[in-house]
CSV table of C-alpha atoms in Angstrom, one decimal:
chain,number,residue,atom,x,y,z
A,29,UNK,CA,0.0,0.0,0.0
A,30,UNK,CA,1.4,3.4,-1.0
A,31,UNK,CA,1.7,6.3,1.5
A,32,UNK,CA,-1.0,8.3,-0.3
A,33,UNK,CA,-3.3,5.3,-0.4
A,34,UNK,CA,-2.9,5.0,3.4
A,35,UNK,CA,-3.6,8.7,3.7
A,36,UNK,CA,-6.7,8.5,1.6
A,37,UNK,CA,-8.0,5.5,3.6
A,38,UNK,CA,-7.4,7.3,6.9
A,39,UNK,CA,-9.5,10.2,5.6
A,40,UNK,CA,-12.4,7.8,4.6
A,41,UNK,CA,-11.9,6.0,7.9
A,42,UNK,CA,-13.9,2.9,7.1
A,43,UNK,CA,-16.9,4.8,5.6
A,44,UNK,CA,-18.8,2.4,3.3
A,45,UNK,CA,-20.5,5.0,1.1
A,46,UNK,CA,-18.9,8.2,-0.2
A,47,UNK,CA,-21.6,10.7,-1.1
A,48,UNK,CA,-21.1,12.1,-4.6
A,49,UNK,CA,-22.9,15.4,-4.6
A,50,UNK,CA,-23.7,18.1,-7.1
A,51,UNK,CA,-24.3,21.5,-5.5
A,52,UNK,CA,-26.1,24.2,-7.6
A,53,UNK,CA,-26.4,26.8,-4.9
A,54,UNK,CA,-23.5,27.5,-2.5
A,55,UNK,CA,-25.9,28.2,0.4
A,56,UNK,CA,-26.8,24.5,0.4
A,57,UNK,CA,-23.2,23.3,0.9
A,58,UNK,CA,-22.8,23.7,4.7
A,59,UNK,CA,-26.2,22.3,5.8
A,60,UNK,CA,-25.8,19.4,3.3
A,61,UNK,CA,-22.4,18.5,4.6
A,62,UNK,CA,-23.6,18.8,8.2
A,63,UNK,CA,-26.6,16.5,7.5
A,64,UNK,CA,-24.4,13.9,5.9
A,65,UNK,CA,-21.9,14.0,8.7
A,66,UNK,CA,-24.7,13.7,11.3
A,67,UNK,CA,-25.9,10.6,9.4
A,68,UNK,CA,-22.4,9.0,9.7
A,69,UNK,CA,-21.0,10.0,6.3
A,70,UNK,CA,-18.5,12.8,7.0
A,71,UNK,CA,-16.3,12.2,3.9
A,72,UNK,CA,-18.0,13.7,0.8
A,73,UNK,CA,-17.1,14.3,-2.8
A,74,UNK,CA,-18.4,17.6,-4.2
A,75,UNK,CA,-18.2,17.3,-8.0
A,76,UNK,CA,-16.9,20.2,-10.2
A,77,UNK,CA,-20.0,20.0,-12.3
A,78,UNK,CA,-21.5,23.4,-11.3
A,79,UNK,CA,-20.3,26.9,-11.0
A,80,UNK,CA,-20.9,26.7,-7.2
A,81,UNK,CA,-18.6,23.7,-6.7
A,82,UNK,CA,-15.3,25.4,-5.7
A,83,UNK,CA,-17.1,27.9,-3.4
A,84,UNK,CA,-19.0,25.1,-1.9
A,85,UNK,CA,-15.8,23.2,-1.1
A,86,UNK,CA,-14.3,26.4,0.5
A,87,UNK,CA,-17.4,26.8,2.6
A,88,UNK,CA,-17.4,23.2,3.8
A,89,UNK,CA,-13.7,23.2,4.5
A,90,UNK,CA,-13.9,26.4,6.5
A,91,UNK,CA,-17.2,25.9,8.4
A,92,UNK,CA,-17.9,22.1,8.8
A,93,UNK,CA,-15.1,20.8,11.0
A,94,UNK,CA,-16.6,17.3,11.2
A,95,UNK,CA,-16.6,16.9,7.4
A,96,UNK,CA,-13.8,15.6,5.1
A,97,UNK,CA,-14.5,17.4,1.9
A,98,UNK,CA,-13.1,16.1,-1.4
A,99,UNK,CA,-13.5,17.3,-5.0
A,100,UNK,CA,-14.7,15.1,-7.9
A,101,UNK,CA,-14.9,15.3,-11.7
A,102,UNK,CA,-11.3,16.6,-11.8
A,103,UNK,CA,-10.3,16.5,-15.5
A,104,UNK,CA,-6.9,18.3,-15.6
A,105,UNK,CA,-4.0,19.8,-13.6
A,106,UNK,CA,-5.6,23.2,-13.4
A,107,UNK,CA,-8.8,21.8,-11.7
A,108,UNK,CA,-6.6,19.7,-9.4
A,109,UNK,CA,-4.8,22.8,-8.2
A,110,UNK,CA,-7.9,24.8,-7.9
A,111,UNK,CA,-9.7,22.1,-5.9
A,112,UNK,CA,-6.7,21.6,-3.6
A,113,UNK,CA,-6.4,25.3,-2.9
A,114,UNK,CA,-10.1,25.5,-2.1
A,115,UNK,CA,-9.5,23.0,0.7
A,116,UNK,CA,-10.2,19.6,-0.8
A,117,UNK,CA,-8.6,16.9,1.3
A,118,UNK,CA,-8.8,14.3,-1.5
A,119,UNK,CA,-9.3,14.5,-5.3
A,120,UNK,CA,-11.4,12.2,-7.5
A,121,UNK,CA,-11.1,12.0,-11.3
A,122,UNK,CA,-13.3,10.1,-13.7
A,123,UNK,CA,-10.3,8.8,-15.6
A,124,UNK,CA,-6.6,8.6,-15.6
A,125,UNK,CA,-4.2,10.9,-17.6
A,126,UNK,CA,-0.5,11.7,-17.4
A,127,UNK,CA,-1.4,15.3,-16.6
A,128,UNK,CA,-3.6,14.4,-13.6
A,129,UNK,CA,-1.0,11.9,-12.3
A,130,UNK,CA,1.7,14.5,-12.5
A,131,UNK,CA,-0.5,17.0,-10.6
A,132,UNK,CA,-1.1,14.4,-7.9
A,133,UNK,CA,2.6,13.5,-7.7
A,134,UNK,CA,3.5,17.0,-6.8
A,135,UNK,CA,0.7,17.5,-4.2
A,136,UNK,CA,0.1,16.2,-0.7
A,137,UNK,CA,-3.6,15.8,-1.6
A,138,UNK,CA,-4.2,12.1,-2.5
A,139,UNK,CA,-5.8,11.2,-5.8
A,140,UNK,CA,-8.5,8.6,-6.4
A,141,UNK,CA,-8.4,8.2,-10.2
A,142,UNK,CA,-11.1,6.5,-12.3
A,143,UNK,CA,-10.3,3.3,-14.3
A,144,UNK,CA,-12.2,0.6,-16.2
A,145,UNK,CA,-9.9,-1.5,-18.2
A,146,UNK,CA,-7.0,-3.8,-17.1
A,147,UNK,CA,-4.6,-1.5,-19.1
A,148,UNK,CA,-5.7,1.5,-17.1
A,149,UNK,CA,-5.3,-0.4,-13.9
A,150,UNK,CA,-1.8,-1.3,-14.9
A,151,UNK,CA,-1.0,2.3,-15.8
A,152,UNK,CA,-2.3,3.4,-12.4
A,153,UNK,CA,-0.2,0.7,-10.6
A,154,UNK,CA,2.9,1.9,-12.5
A,155,UNK,CA,2.3,5.4,-11.1
A,156,UNK,CA,2.1,4.0,-7.6
A,157,UNK,CA,-1.7,4.2,-7.3
A,158,UNK,CA,-3.3,1.1,-5.8
A,159,UNK,CA,-6.7,2.5,-4.6
A,160,UNK,CA,-8.8,3.3,-7.7
A,161,UNK,CA,-12.3,4.5,-8.6
A,162,UNK,CA,-14.1,2.0,-10.9
A,163,UNK,CA,-16.3,4.2,-13.0
A,164,UNK,CA,-18.9,4.0,-14.4
A,165,UNK,CA,-19.4,0.8,-12.4
A,166,UNK,CA,-22.8,-0.5,-13.6
A,167,UNK,CA,-22.3,0.5,-17.2
A,168,UNK,CA,-18.8,-1.1,-17.3
A,169,UNK,CA,-19.8,-4.6,-16.2
A,170,UNK,CA,-20.9,-4.2,-12.6
A,171,UNK,CA,-20.0,-6.3,-9.6
A,172,UNK,CA,-19.3,-9.4,-11.7
A,173,UNK,CA,-16.7,-7.6,-13.8
A,174,UNK,CA,-15.1,-6.1,-10.7
A,175,UNK,CA,-15.0,-9.5,-9.0
A,176,UNK,CA,-13.1,-10.9,-12.0
A,177,UNK,CA,-10.3,-8.3,-11.4
A,178,UNK,CA,-9.6,-9.5,-7.9
A,179,UNK,CA,-7.3,-12.4,-8.9
A,180,UNK,CA,-5.0,-10.8,-11.5
A,181,UNK,CA,-4.9,-7.5,-9.6
A,182,UNK,CA,-4.5,-8.7,-6.0
A,183,UNK,CA,-2.9,-5.6,-4.7
A,184,UNK,CA,-5.5,-3.2,-6.1
A,185,UNK,CA,-8.6,-2.0,-4.3
A,186,UNK,CA,-11.5,0.0,-5.7
A,187,UNK,CA,-14.3,2.5,-4.9
A,188,UNK,CA,-16.9,1.7,-7.6
A,189,UNK,CA,-19.1,4.6,-8.6
A,190,UNK,CA,-21.8,5.0,-11.2
A,191,UNK,CA,-25.2,3.5,-11.1
A,192,UNK,CA,-24.9,2.4,-7.5
A,193,UNK,CA,-27.7,2.8,-5.1
A,194,UNK,CA,-29.2,1.4,-1.9
A,195,UNK,CA,-30.5,-1.6,-4.0
A,196,UNK,CA,-27.1,-2.8,-5.2
A,197,UNK,CA,-24.4,-1.3,-3.0
A,198,UNK,CA,-24.1,-4.5,-1.0
A,199,UNK,CA,-23.2,-6.4,-4.2
A,200,UNK,CA,-20.1,-4.3,-4.4
A,201,UNK,CA,-19.3,-4.1,-0.7
A,202,UNK,CA,-19.2,-7.8,-0.5
A,203,UNK,CA,-16.3,-8.1,-2.9
A,204,UNK,CA,-12.8,-8.6,-1.5
A,205,UNK,CA,-11.3,-5.8,-3.7
A,206,UNK,CA,-13.8,-3.1,-2.8
A,207,UNK,CA,-13.2,-0.7,0.0
A,208,UNK,CA,-16.2,1.6,-0.4
A,209,UNK,CA,-18.7,2.7,-3.0
A,210,UNK,CA,-19.6,6.2,-4.2
A,211,UNK,CA,-23.2,7.2,-4.8
A,212,UNK,CA,-25.5,10.2,-5.1
A,213,UNK,CA,-28.6,8.5,-3.7
A,214,UNK,CA,-28.0,9.8,-0.2
A,215,UNK,CA,-28.4,13.4,-1.4
A,216,UNK,CA,-31.0,13.5,-4.2
A,217,UNK,CA,-31.3,16.8,-6.1
A,218,UNK,CA,-34.9,17.3,-5.1
A,219,UNK,CA,-34.2,16.9,-1.4
A,220,UNK,CA,-31.2,19.3,-1.6
A,221,UNK,CA,-33.4,21.9,-3.4
A,222,UNK,CA,-36.1,21.5,-0.8
A,223,UNK,CA,-33.6,21.8,2.1
A,224,UNK,CA,-34.7,18.5,3.5
A,225,UNK,CA,-31.7,18.0,5.7
A,226,UNK,CA,-33.4,15.7,8.1
A,227,UNK,CA,-34.4,13.4,5.2
A,228,UNK,CA,-30.8,13.4,3.8
A,229,UNK,CA,-29.5,12.7,7.3
A,230,UNK,CA,-31.8,9.7,7.5
A,231,UNK,CA,-30.6,8.4,4.1
A,232,UNK,CA,-27.0,8.9,5.2
A,233,UNK,CA,-27.6,7.0,8.4
A,234,UNK,CA,-29.0,4.0,6.5
A,235,UNK,CA,-26.1,4.1,4.1
A,236,UNK,CA,-23.6,4.2,6.9
A,237,UNK,CA,-24.9,0.8,8.1
A,238,UNK,CA,-23.9,-0.8,4.8
A,239,UNK,CA,-20.7,-2.2,6.2
A,240,UNK,CA,-18.4,-4.5,4.4
A,241,UNK,CA,-19.0,-8.2,5.1
């Protein structure tokens, strides 16, 4: 296990589900992060898919001490640097490129890069990355495909994301090479827009019980 993998695992601290959230209005960032943390999911990934994303990361990093905020949908070195400066404690990318690997190698912020194919996994391993995001999980073959990777890639572990919800998360968490899963079902857009923090806290509490077997 690499030092950065160990650091990333310490940040996630055994959390079975990493909320993958999209924030359209920065005012929702702090109450959303607090609701998820109260429900037992303090580590969250705020995706850079909206104009409010970086400001949301800044707010959560500054105001929600109990949260471990990360940035997702990082596509290049510039975004990596912006997210790290905003206070992200971990970075998640949907794929793996030399530019993103280089940005991560020069930073103390650990990277969770996305992969699908054996070739991408081997490229990640060559770069010293042994904890990877399997994305998009369901569309790329699901739990059965990921299970088939356990034997040839014994030292590699995954956080599958994409198409995962309360109905199938256990299928992934039961695999020996899966550490956690990522999903947006714990913070649905309509509940965020409605400010239903109690409802989101309840969803997070249920998700936090999905421990690995």
